[in-house]
Short mmCIF file of C-alpha atoms and ligand atoms in Angstrom, two decimals:
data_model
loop_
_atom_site.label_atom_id
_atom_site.label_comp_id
_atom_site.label_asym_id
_atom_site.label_seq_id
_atom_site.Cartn_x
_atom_site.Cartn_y
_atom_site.Cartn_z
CA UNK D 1 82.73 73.96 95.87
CA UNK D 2 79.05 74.12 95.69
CA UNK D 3 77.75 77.58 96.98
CA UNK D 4 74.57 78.96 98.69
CA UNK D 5 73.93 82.17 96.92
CA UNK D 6 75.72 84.14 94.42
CA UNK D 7 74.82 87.67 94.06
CA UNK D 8 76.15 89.07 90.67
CA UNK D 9 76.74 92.86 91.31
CA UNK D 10 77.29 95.05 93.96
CA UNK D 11 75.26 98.18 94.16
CA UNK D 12 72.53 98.92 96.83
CA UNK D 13 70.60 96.15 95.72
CA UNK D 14 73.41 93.54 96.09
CA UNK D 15 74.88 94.52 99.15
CA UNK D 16 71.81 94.70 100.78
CA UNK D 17 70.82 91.28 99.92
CA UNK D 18 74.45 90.46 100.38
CA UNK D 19 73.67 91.72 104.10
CA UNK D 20 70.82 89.61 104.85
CA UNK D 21 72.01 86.53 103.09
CA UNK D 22 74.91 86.75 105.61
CA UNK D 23 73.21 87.11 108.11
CA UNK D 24 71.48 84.43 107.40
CA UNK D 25 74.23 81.89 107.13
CA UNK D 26 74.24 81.58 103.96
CA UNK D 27 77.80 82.40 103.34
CA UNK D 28 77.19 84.74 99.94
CA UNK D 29 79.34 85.05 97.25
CA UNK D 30 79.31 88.81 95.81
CA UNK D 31 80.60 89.21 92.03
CA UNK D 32 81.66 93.04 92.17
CA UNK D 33 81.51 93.74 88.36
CA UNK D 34 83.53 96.39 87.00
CA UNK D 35 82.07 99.38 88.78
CA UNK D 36 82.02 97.93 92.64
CA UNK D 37 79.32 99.79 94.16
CA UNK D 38 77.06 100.81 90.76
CA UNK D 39 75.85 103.89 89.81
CA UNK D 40 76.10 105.35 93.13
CA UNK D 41 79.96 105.41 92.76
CA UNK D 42 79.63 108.62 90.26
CA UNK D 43 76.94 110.43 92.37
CA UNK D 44 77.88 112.89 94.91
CA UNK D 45 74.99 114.09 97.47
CA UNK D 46 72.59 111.90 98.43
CA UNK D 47 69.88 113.31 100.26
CA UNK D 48 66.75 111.18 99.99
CA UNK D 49 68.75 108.01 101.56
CA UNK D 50 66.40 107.86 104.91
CA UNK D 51 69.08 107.93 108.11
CA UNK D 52 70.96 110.85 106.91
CA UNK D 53 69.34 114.04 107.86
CA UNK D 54 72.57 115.65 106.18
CA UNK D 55 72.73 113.83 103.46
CA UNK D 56 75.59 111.59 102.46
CA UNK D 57 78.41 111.01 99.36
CA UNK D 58 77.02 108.38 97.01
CA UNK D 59 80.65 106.35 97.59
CA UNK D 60 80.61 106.90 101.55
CA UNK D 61 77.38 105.09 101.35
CA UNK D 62 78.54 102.18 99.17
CA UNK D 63 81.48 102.48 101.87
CA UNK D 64 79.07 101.63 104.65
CA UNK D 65 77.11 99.17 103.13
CA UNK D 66 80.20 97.17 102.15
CA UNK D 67 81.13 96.93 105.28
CA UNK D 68 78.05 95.97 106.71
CA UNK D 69 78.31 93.56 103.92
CA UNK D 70 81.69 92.24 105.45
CA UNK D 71 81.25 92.12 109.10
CA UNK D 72 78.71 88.94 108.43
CA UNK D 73 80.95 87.48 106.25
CA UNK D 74 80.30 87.95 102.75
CA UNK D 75 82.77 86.94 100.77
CA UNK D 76 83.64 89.43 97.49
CA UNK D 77 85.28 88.68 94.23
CA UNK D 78 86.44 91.69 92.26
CA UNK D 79 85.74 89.97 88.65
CA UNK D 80 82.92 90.86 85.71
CA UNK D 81 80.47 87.63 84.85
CA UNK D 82 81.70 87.04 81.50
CA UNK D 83 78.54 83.25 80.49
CA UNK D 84 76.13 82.39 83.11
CA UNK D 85 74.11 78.86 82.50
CA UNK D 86 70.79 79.29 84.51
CA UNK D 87 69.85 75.80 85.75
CA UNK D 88 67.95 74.58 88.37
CA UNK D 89 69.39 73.88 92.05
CA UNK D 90 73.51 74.15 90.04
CA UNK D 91 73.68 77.50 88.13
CA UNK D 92 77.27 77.82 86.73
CA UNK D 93 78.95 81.50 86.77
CA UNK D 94 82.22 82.33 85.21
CA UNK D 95 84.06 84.92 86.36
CA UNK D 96 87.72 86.25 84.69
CA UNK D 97 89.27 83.60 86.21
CA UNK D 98 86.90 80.90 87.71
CA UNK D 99 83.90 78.46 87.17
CA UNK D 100 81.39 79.07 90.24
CA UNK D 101 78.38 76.87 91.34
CA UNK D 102 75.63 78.25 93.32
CA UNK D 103 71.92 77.02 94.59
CA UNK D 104 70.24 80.41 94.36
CA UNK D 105 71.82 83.48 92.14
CA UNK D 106 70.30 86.91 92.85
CA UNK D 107 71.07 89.47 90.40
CA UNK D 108 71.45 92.79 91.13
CA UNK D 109 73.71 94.29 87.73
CA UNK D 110 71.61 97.66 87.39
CA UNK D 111 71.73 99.24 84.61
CA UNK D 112 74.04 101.94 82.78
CA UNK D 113 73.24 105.56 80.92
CA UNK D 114 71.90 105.35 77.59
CA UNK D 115 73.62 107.29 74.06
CA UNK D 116 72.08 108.84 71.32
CA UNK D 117 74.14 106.72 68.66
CA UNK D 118 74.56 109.80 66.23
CA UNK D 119 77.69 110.65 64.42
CA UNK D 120 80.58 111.99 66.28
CA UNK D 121 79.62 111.07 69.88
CA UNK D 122 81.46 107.76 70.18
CA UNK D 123 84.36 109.57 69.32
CA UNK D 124 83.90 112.64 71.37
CA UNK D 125 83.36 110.28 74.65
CA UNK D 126 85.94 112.11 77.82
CA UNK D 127 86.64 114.63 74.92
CA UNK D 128 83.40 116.77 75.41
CA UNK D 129 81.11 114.19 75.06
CA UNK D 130 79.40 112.69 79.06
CA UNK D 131 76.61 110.92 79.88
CA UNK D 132 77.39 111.82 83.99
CA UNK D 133 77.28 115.46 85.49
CA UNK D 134 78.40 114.43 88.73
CA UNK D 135 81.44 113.26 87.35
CA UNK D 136 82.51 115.48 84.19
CA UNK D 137 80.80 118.77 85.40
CA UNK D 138 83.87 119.71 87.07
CA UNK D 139 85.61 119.95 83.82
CA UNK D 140 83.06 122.67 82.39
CA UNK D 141 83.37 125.42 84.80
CA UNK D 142 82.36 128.77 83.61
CA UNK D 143 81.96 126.97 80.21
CA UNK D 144 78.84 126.76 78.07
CA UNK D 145 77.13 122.85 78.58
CA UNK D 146 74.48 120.92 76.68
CA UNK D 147 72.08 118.63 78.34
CA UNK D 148 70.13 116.63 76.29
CA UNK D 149 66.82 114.63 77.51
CA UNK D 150 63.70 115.54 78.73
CA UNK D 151 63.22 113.55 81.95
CA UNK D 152 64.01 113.89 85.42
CA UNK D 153 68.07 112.82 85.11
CA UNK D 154 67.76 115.36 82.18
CA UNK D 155 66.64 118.18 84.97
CA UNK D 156 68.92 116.52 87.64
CA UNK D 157 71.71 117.09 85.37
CA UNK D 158 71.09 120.11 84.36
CA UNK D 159 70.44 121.62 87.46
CA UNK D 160 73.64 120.81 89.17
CA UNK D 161 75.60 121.93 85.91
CA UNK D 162 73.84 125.15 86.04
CA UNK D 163 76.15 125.83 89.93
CA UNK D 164 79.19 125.15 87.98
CA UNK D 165 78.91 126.08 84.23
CA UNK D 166 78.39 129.63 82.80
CA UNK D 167 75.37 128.37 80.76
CA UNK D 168 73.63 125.25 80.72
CA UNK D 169 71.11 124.19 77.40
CA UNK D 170 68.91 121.61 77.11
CA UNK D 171 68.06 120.12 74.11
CA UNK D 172 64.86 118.27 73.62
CA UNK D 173 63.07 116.56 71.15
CA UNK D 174 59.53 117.31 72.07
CA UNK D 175 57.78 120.21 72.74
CA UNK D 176 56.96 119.04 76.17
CA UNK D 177 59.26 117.46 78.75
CA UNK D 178 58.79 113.98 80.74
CA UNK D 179 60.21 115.33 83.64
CA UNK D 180 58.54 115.87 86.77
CA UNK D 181 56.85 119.31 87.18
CA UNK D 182 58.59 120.25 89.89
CA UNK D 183 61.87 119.72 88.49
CA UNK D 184 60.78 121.09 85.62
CA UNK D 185 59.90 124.15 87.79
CA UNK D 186 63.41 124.45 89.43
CA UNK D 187 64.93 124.14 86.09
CA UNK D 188 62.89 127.33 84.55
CA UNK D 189 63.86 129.23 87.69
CA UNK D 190 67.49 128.86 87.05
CA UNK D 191 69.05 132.21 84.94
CA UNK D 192 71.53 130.19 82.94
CA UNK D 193 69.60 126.95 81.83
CA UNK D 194 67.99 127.78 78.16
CA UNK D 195 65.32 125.53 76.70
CA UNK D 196 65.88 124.02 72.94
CA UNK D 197 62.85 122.45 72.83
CA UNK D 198 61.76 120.43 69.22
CA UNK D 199 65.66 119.96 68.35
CA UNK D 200 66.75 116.91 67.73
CA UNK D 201 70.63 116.54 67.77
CA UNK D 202 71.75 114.68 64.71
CA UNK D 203 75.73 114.83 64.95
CA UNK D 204 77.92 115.98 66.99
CA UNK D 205 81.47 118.12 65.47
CA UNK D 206 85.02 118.27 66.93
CA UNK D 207 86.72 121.54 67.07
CA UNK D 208 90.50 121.94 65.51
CA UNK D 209 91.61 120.60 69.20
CA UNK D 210 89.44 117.36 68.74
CA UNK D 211 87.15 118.51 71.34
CA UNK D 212 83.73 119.11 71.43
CA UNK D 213 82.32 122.12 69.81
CA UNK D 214 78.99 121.82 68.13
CA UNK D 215 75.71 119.93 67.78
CA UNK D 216 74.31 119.60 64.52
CA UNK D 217 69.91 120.10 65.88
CA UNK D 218 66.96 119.54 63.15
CA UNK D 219 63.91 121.64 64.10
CA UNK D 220 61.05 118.74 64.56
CA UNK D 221 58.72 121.58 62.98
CA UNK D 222 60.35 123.37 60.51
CA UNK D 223 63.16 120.69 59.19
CA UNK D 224 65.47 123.62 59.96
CA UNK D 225 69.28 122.26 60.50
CA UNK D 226 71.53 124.74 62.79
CA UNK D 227 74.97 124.06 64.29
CA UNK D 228 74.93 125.02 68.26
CA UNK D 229 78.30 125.42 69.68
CA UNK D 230 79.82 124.96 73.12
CA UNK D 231 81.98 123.11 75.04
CA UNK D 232 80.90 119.99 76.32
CA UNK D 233 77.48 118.10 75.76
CA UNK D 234 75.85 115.82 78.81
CA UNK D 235 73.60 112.95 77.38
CA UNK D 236 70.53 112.41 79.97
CA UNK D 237 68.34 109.80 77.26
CA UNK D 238 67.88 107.05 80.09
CA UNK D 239 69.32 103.78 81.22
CA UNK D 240 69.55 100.61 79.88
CA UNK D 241 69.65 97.12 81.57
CA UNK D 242 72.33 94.88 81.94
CA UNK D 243 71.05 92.14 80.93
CA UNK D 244 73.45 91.06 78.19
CA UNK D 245 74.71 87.66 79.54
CA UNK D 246 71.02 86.46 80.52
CA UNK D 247 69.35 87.09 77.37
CA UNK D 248 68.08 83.67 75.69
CA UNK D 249 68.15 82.22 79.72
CA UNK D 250 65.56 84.56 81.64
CA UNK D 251 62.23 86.29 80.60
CA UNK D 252 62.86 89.89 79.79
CA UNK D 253 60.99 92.76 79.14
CA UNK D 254 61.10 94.67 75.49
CA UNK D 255 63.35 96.98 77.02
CA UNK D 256 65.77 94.49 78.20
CA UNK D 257 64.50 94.51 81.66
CA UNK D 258 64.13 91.19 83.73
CA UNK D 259 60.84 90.06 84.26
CA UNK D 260 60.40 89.49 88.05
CA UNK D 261 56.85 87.83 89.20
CA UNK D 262 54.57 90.61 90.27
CA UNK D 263 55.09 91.55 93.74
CA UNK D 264 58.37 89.21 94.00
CA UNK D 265 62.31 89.18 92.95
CA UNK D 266 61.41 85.56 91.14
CA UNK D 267 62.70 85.16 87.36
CA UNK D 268 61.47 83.02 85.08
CA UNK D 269 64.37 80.48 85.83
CA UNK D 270 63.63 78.36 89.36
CA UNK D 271 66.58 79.92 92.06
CA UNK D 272 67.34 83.35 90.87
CA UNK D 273 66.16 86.28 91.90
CA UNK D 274 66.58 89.71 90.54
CA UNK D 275 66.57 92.78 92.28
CA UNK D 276 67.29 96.45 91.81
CA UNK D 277 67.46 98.62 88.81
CA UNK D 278 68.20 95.61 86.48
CA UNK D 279 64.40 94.64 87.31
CA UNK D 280 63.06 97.76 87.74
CA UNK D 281 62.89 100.50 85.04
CA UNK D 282 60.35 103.29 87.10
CA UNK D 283 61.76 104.26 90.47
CA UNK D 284 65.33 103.30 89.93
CA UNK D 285 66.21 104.78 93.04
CA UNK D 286 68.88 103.62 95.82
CA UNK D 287 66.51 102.65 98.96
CA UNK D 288 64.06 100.85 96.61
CA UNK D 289 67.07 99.16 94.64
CA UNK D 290 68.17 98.09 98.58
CA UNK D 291 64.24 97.41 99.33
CA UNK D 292 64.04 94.54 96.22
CA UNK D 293 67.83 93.36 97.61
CA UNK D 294 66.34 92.27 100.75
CA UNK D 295 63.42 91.07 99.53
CA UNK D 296 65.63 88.82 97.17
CA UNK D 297 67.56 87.35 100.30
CA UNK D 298 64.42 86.42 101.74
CA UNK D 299 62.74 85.32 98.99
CA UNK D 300 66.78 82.81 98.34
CA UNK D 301 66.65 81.76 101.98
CA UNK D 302 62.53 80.55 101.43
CA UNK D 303 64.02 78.89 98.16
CA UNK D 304 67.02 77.01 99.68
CA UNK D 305 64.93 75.65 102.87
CA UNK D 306 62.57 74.28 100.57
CA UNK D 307 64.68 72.16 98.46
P1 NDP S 401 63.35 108.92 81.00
O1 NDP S 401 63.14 107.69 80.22
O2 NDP S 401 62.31 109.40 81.96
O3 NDP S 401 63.65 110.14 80.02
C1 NDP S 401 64.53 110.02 78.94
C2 NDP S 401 64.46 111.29 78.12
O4 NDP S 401 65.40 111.20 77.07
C3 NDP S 401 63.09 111.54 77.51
O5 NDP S 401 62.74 112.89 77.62
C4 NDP S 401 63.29 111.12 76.06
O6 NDP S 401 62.52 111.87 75.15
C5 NDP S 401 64.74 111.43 75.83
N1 NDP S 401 65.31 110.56 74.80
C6 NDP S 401 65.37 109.21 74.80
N2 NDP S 401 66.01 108.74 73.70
C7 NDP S 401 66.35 109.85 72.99
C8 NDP S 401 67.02 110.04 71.75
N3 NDP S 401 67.48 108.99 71.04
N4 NDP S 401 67.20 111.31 71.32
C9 NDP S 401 66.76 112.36 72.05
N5 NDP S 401 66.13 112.25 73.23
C10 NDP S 401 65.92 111.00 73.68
O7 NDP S 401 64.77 108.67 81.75
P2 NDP S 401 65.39 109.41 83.01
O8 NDP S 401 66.73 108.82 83.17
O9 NDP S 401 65.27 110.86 82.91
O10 NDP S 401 64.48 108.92 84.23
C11 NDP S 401 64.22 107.53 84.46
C12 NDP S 401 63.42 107.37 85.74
O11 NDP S 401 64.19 107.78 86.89
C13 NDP S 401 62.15 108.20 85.78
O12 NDP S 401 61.14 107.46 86.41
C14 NDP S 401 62.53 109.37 86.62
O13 NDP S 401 61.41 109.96 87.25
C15 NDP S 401 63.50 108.77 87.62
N6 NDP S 401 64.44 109.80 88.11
C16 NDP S 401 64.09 110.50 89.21
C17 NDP S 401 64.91 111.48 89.69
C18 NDP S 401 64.48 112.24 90.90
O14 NDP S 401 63.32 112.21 91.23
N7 NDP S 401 65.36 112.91 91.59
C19 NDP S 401 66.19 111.82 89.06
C20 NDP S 401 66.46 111.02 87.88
C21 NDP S 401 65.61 110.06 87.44
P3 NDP S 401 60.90 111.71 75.08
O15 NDP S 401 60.39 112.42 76.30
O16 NDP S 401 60.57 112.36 73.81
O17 NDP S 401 60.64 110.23 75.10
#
């Protein structure tokens, strides 16, 4: 069976344009992926989501939006995209388990946290070793946490480790951070966050236990090497696309980003759309992620109509 749109992912950006593509008509197909629901899934508080005044649970709002997703019929399939061949007006998707055909694809696979790639941290990964506060935080209460980054998820993190954790520092290669200077501001404000500016972490060391328990840092100005011990280490060093399956078949960006038509969700391939963090490596947040989603249902509906 031929079908109208496949959306490949299911965070804010694919359920939303799963929600106008059903309403619609269009009968959408919606490949899950391994983390149903994206990033959100592993956040807790949301507060910047407009319509909660309160605030809401990053998986209560993936809840909702399912749902909205379902009640105009959107069909899901709980499956990763394993080989996608981008063509024309019959783009084939394989799932786990099946071959599927579609007229228009939007993609909507975000993107996931970034490593350092130094010694010991592939390793150390759930022993010590996180790349998500929200989720591994919990672990380190009343313990002594590293953060290292220097942009805003850096702070983020940070920040809400600082409420749980008896100390919280943050390593950073640079003198200055990229954060924001507000966050930046709430950050120095905090007691128990120390700065470790101009280190850069070359290795990371297992105690006796196998856990975490130090970070080999290189002063940037003096060439200094010092071991820094603790208990667990939080890597905030950005996200990366995932883009893997659709290199070689859509335009992308150095970074691995798709290229979208300015002003659009068009790719470089005739019929799919992108939309969300997998396009969009600056605001990365959920309401523009669900802002591009719609935009991509539209812009699939235009496309069918006019073939
Ligand atoms: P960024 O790309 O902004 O920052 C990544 C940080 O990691 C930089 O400080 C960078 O250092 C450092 N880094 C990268 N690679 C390495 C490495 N190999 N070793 C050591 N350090 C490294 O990513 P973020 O995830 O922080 O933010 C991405 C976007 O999301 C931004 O636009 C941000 O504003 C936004 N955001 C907004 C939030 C909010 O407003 N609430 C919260 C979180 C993110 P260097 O500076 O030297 O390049």
């Amino acid at each position: 069976m031929e079908h109208k749109v496949v959306i490949v992912g299911s965070g804010p950006a694919g359920l939303t344009a799963a929600i106008y593509a059903a309403r619609a008509n269009l009968s959408p197909v919606v490949i899950e992926g391994m983390q149903p629901g994206g990033q959100l899934m592993i956040t807790t508080e949301v507060e910047n989501f407009p319509g909660f005044p309160e605030g809401i649970e990053g998986p209560d709002l993936m809840d909702r939006m399912r749902k909205q997703a379902e009640r105009f019929k959107t069909s899901f399939i709980f499956s990763e995209v394993g080989k996608v061949e981008l063509r024309p007006r019959a783009h084939a998707i394989w799932t786990d388990s099946e071959k599927l055909v579609a007229s228009a694809v939007i993609i909507s696979t975000g993107a996931s946290a970034r490593y350092l790639g130094i010694e010991g941290e592939d390793a150390l990964k759930g022993r010590g070793v996180s790349a998500c506060a929200t989720c591994d935080g919990f672990f380190f209460r009343d313990r002594d946490v590293f953060v290292v980054g220097g942009g805003d998820s850096a702070m983020e993190e940070a920040n809400y480790l600082a409420g749980i954790c008896r100390t919280v520092t943050i390593v950073h290669r640079r003198p200055e951070f990229r954060a924001s200077p507000i966050m930046v501001e709430r950050v120095r404000s905090r007691g128990n966050i120390r700065l470790e500016l101009g280190q850069v972490p070359l290795r990371f060391e297992a105690g006796p236990d196998g856990t975490f328990e130090a970070v080999i840092l290189r002063d940037v100005e003096t060439g200094v090497v010092r071991r820094a011990e603790g208990h667990g280490v939080f890597v905030a060093v950005g996200h990366s696309p995932n883009t893997g399956i659709f290199s070689g078949q859509l335009d992308l960006d150095e970074a691995g980003y798709i290229v979208t038509r300015r002003g659009t969700t068009q790719t470089s391939v005739e019929g799919v759309f992108a939309c969300g963090d997998v396009q969009d490596h600056e605001y990365r947040q959920a309401v523009t992620a669900a802002g591009t989603g719609c935009m991509a249902a539209l812009q699939a509906q235009r496309y069918l109509e006019s073939i």
